[in-house]
Short mmCIF file of C-alpha atoms in Angstrom, two decimals:
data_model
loop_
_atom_site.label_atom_id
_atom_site.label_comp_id
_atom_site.label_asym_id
_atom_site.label_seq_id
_atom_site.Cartn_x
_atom_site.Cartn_y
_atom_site.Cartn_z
CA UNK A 1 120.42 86.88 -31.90
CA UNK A 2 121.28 84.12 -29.49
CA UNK A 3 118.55 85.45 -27.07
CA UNK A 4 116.29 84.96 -30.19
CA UNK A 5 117.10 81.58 -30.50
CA UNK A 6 117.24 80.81 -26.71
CA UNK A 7 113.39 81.53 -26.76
CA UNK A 8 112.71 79.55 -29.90
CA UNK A 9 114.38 76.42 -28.60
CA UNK A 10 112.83 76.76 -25.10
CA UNK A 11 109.66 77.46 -27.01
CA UNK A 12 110.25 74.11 -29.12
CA UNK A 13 110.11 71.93 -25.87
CA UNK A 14 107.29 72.93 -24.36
CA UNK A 15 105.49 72.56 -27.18
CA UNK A 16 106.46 69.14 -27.54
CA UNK A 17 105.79 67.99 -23.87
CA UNK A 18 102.33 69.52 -24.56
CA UNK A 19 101.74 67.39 -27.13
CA UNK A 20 103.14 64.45 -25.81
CA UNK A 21 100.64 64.71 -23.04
CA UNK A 22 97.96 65.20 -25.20
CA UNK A 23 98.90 62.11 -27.18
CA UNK A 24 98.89 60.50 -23.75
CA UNK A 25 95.33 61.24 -22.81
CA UNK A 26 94.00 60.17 -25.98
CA UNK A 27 95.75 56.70 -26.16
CA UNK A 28 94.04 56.48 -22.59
CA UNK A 29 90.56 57.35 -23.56
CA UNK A 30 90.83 55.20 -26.46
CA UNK A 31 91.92 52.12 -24.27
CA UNK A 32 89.33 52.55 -21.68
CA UNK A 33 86.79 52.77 -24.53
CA UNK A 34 87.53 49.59 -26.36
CA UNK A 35 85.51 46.62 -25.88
CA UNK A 36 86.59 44.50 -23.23
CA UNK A 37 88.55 41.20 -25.26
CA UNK A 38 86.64 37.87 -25.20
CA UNK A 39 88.21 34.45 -24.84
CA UNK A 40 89.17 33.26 -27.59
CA UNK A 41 86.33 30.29 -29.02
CA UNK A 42 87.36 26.53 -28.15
CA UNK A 43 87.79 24.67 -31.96
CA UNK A 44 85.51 21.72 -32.57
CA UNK A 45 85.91 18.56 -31.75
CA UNK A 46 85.40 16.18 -34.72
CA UNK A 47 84.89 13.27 -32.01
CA UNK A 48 80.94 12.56 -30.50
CA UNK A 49 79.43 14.98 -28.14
CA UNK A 50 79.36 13.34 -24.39
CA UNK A 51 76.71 14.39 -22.08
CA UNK A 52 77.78 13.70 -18.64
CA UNK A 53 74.96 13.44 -16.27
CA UNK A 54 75.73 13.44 -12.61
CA UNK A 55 74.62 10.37 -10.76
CA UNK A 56 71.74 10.79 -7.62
CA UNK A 57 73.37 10.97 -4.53
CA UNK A 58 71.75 8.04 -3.40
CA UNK A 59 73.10 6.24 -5.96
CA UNK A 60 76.79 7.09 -5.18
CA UNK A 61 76.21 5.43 -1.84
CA UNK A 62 78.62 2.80 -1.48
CA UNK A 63 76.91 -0.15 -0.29
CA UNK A 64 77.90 -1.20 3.39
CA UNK A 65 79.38 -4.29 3.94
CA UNK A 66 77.17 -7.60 5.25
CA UNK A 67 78.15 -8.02 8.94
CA UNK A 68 78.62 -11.94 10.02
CA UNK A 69 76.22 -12.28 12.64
CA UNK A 70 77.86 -13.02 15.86
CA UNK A 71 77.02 -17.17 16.93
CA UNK A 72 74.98 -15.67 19.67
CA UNK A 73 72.49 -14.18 17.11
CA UNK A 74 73.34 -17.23 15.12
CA UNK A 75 71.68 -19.52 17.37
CA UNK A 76 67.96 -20.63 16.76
CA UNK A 77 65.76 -18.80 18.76
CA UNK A 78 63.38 -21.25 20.75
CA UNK A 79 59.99 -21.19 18.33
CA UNK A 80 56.59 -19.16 20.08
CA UNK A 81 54.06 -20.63 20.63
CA UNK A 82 51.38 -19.22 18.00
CA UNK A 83 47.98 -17.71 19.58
CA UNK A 84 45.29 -19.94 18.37
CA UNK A 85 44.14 -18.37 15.57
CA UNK A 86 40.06 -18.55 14.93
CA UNK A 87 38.82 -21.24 12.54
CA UNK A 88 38.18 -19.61 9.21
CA UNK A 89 34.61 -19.68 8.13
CA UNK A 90 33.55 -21.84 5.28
CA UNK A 91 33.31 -19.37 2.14
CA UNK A 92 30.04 -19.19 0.57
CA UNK A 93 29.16 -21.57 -2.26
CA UNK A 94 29.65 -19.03 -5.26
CA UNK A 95 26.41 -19.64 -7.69
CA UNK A 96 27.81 -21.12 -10.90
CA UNK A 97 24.56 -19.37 -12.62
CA UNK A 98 23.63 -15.66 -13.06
CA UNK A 99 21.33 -14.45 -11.04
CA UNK A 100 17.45 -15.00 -12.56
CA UNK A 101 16.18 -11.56 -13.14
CA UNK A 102 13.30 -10.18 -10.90
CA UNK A 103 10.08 -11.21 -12.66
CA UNK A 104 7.51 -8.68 -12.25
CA UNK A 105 5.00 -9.57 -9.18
CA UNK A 106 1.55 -10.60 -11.12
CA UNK A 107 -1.43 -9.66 -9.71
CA UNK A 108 -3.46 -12.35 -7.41
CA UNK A 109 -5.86 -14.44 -9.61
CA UNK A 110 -8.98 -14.13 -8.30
CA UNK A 111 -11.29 -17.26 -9.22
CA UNK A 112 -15.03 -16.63 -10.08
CA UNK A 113 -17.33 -17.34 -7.53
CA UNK A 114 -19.34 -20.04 -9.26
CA UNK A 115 -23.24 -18.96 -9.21
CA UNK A 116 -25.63 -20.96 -7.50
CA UNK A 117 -28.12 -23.13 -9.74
CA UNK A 118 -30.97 -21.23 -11.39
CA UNK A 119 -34.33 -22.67 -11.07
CA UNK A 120 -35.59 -24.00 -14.30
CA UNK A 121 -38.86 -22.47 -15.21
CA UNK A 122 -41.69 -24.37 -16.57
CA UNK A 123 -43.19 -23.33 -20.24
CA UNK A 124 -45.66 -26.27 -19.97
CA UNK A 125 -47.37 -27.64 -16.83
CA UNK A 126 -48.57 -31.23 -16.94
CA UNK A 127 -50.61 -31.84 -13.73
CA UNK A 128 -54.04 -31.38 -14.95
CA UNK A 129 -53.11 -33.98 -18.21
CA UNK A 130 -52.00 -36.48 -16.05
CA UNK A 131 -55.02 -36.39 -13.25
CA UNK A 132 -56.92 -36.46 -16.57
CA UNK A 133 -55.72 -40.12 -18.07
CA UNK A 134 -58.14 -42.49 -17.06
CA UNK A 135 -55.01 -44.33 -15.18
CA UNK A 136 -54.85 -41.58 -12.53
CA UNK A 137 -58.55 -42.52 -11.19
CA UNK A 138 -56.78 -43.79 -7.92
CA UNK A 139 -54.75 -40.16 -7.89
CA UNK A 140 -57.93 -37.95 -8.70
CA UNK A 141 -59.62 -40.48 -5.72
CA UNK A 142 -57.10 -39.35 -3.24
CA UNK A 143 -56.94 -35.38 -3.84
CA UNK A 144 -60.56 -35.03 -2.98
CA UNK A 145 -60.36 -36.75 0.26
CA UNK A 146 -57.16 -34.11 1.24
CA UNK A 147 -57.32 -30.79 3.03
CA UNK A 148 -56.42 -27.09 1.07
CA UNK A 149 -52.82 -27.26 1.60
CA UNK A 150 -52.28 -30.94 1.94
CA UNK A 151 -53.88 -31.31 -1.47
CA UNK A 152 -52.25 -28.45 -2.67
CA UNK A 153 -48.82 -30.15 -1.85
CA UNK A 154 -49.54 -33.10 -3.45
CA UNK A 155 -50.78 -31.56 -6.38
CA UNK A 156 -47.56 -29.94 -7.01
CA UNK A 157 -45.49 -33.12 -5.90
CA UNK A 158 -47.35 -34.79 -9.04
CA UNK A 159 -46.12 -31.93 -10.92
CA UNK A 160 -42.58 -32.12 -9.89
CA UNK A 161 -42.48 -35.74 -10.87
CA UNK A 162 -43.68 -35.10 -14.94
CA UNK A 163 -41.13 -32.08 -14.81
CA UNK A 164 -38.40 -34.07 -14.30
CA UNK A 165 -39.47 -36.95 -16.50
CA UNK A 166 -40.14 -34.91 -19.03
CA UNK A 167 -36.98 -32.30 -18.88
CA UNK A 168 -34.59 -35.09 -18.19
CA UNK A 169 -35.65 -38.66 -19.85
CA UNK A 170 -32.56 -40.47 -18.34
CA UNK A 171 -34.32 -40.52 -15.52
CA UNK A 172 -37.58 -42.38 -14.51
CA UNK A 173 -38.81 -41.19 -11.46
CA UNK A 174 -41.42 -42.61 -9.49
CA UNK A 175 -42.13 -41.03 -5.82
CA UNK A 176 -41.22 -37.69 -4.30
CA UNK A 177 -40.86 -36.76 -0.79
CA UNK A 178 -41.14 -33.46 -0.35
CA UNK A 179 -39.73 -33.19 3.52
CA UNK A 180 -36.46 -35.75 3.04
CA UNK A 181 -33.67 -33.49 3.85
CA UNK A 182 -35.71 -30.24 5.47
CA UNK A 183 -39.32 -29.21 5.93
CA UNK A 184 -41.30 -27.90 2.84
CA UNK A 185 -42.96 -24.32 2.94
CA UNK A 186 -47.09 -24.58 2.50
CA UNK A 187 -48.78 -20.54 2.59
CA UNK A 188 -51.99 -20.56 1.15
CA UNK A 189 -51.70 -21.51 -2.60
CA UNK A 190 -47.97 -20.89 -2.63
CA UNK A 191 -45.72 -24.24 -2.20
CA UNK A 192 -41.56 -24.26 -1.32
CA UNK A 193 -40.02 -27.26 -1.14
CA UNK A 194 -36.18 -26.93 -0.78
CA UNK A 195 -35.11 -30.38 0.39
CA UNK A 196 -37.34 -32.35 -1.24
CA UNK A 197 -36.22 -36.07 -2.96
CA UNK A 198 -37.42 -38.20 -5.48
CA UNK A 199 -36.44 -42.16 -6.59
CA UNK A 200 -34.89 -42.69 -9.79
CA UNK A 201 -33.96 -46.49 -10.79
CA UNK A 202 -33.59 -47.27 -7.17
CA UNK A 203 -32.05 -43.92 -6.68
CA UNK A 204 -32.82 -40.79 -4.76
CA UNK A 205 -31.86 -37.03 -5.90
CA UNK A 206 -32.38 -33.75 -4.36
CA UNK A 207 -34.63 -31.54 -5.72
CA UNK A 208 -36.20 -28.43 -4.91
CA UNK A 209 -39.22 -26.28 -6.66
CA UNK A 210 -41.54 -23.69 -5.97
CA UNK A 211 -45.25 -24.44 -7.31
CA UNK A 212 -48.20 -21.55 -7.48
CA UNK A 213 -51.46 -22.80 -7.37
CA UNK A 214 -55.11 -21.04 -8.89
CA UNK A 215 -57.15 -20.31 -5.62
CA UNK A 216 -60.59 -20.72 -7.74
CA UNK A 217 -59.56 -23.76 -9.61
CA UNK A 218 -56.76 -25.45 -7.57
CA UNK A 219 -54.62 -25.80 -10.58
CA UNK A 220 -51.33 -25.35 -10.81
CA UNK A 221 -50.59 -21.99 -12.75
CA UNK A 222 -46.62 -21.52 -12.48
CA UNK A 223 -44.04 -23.60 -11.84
CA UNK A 224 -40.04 -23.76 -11.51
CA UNK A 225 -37.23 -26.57 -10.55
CA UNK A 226 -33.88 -27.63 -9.74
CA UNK A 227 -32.59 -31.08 -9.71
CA UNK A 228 -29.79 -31.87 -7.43
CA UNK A 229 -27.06 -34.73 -6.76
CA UNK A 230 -27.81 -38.00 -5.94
CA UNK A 231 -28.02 -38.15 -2.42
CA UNK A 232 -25.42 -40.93 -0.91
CA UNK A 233 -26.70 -44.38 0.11
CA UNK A 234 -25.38 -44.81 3.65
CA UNK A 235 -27.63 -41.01 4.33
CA UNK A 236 -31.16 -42.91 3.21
CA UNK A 237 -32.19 -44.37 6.40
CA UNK A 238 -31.36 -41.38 8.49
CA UNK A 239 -34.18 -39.93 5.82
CA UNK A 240 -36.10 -42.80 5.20
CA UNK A 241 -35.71 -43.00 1.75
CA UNK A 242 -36.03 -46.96 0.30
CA UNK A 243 -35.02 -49.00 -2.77
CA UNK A 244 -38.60 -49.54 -3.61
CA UNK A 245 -39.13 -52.07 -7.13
CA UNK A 246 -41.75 -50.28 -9.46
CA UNK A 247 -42.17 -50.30 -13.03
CA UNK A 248 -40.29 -47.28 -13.77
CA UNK A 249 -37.31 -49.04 -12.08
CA UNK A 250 -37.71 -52.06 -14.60
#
């Protein structure tokens, strides 16, 4: 009997340090486990949140004392003479106004060349009326005792002469010289007179006409001309042209 219960008890106790290990191991595992414990949270502060931002490091800088300069840099250093320094230019006068805006370039003008006189062309000729008043018996006297062309010239001076008295009655002209300023042009029963002048009221004009002339009949058949400008008085003697009185002067 006692070695029945020698076994039991010594049976008892290593049961029980078998479980006490096992308890053991557990408790570890369980700790090891866990969640590691966090700080407990600060409480909050019913005062006002302060931000503290740190100053710049230049900032921090204390400032270094102002040395007292020594009386040797004290002194007054002896003034430089200055370079000469160029004379400044005058500025520009600034234009008060805007400038006037580029005006487009217009062509040249080109004058008309005036156009030189046109002869004046006879509807009516007169010469053979006038030789035929009875007060032209001197006239008719004189043309028979001229020469082809010589009468032919004065034939169509006498012309020239009612022309002009009759296109311009103003005028009152009484003798024509056919070769005043230049020589006339005689060919056959043609006549050109281009510097020709006749007296007006004391006065001379240029004229110049062109005269055709019948061969059978000697009459004048066409006839055309220009009057011209008086013709200065200080130019008369180099031309001999006189102040003659006549009764077409009167």
């Amino acid at each position: 009997m006692e070695l029945a219960a020698g076994k039991w008890d010594d049976g008892i106790q290593r049961g029980a340090a078998a479980s006490f290990a096992l308890h053991a191991i557990a408790i570890l595992l369980l700790l090891l486990l866990l969640p590691k414990a966090e700080p407990p949270l600060p409480l909050p502060d019913d005062g006002l949140s302060v931000e503290i931002v740190p100053q710049a490091v230049e900032s921090l800088k204390m400032p270094e004392p102002v040395k007292a300069p020594s009386p040797e840099q004290a002194k007054p250093e002896a003034a430089k003479p200055e370079a000469a320094k160029p004379e400044a230019q005058p500025a520009a006068p600034v234009a008060s106004n805007p400038p006037a805006a580029a005006m487009p370039s217009a062509a040249p003008i080109t004058l008309p060349v005036p156009k030189p006189a046109e002869f004046v062309e006879a509807r009516q000729l007169f010469s053979d009326k006038v030789l035929a008043d009875p007060r032209s018996r001197r006239a008719r006297e004189a043309l028979r005792g001229l020469a082809g062309s010589e009468r032919n010239l004065q034939l169509c001076d006498l012309e020239a002469l009612e022309q002009v008295r009759r296109a311009q009655p103003a005028m009152a002209p009484d003798a024509l010289a056919p070769y005043a300023m230049a020589a006339e042009k005689v060919s056959g029963n043609s006549v050109e007179v281009k510097g020709g002048a006749f007296r007006s009221k004391r006065k001379w004009y240029n004229i110049q006409f062109k005269c055709e002339l019948d061969a059978g009949s000697g009459k004048v058949v066409s006839f055309a001309f220009l009057v011209g400008d008086a013709i200065p008085r200080d130019e008369w003697q180099e031309h001999n042209l006189v102040a003659e009185d006549g009764a077409a002067d009167q």
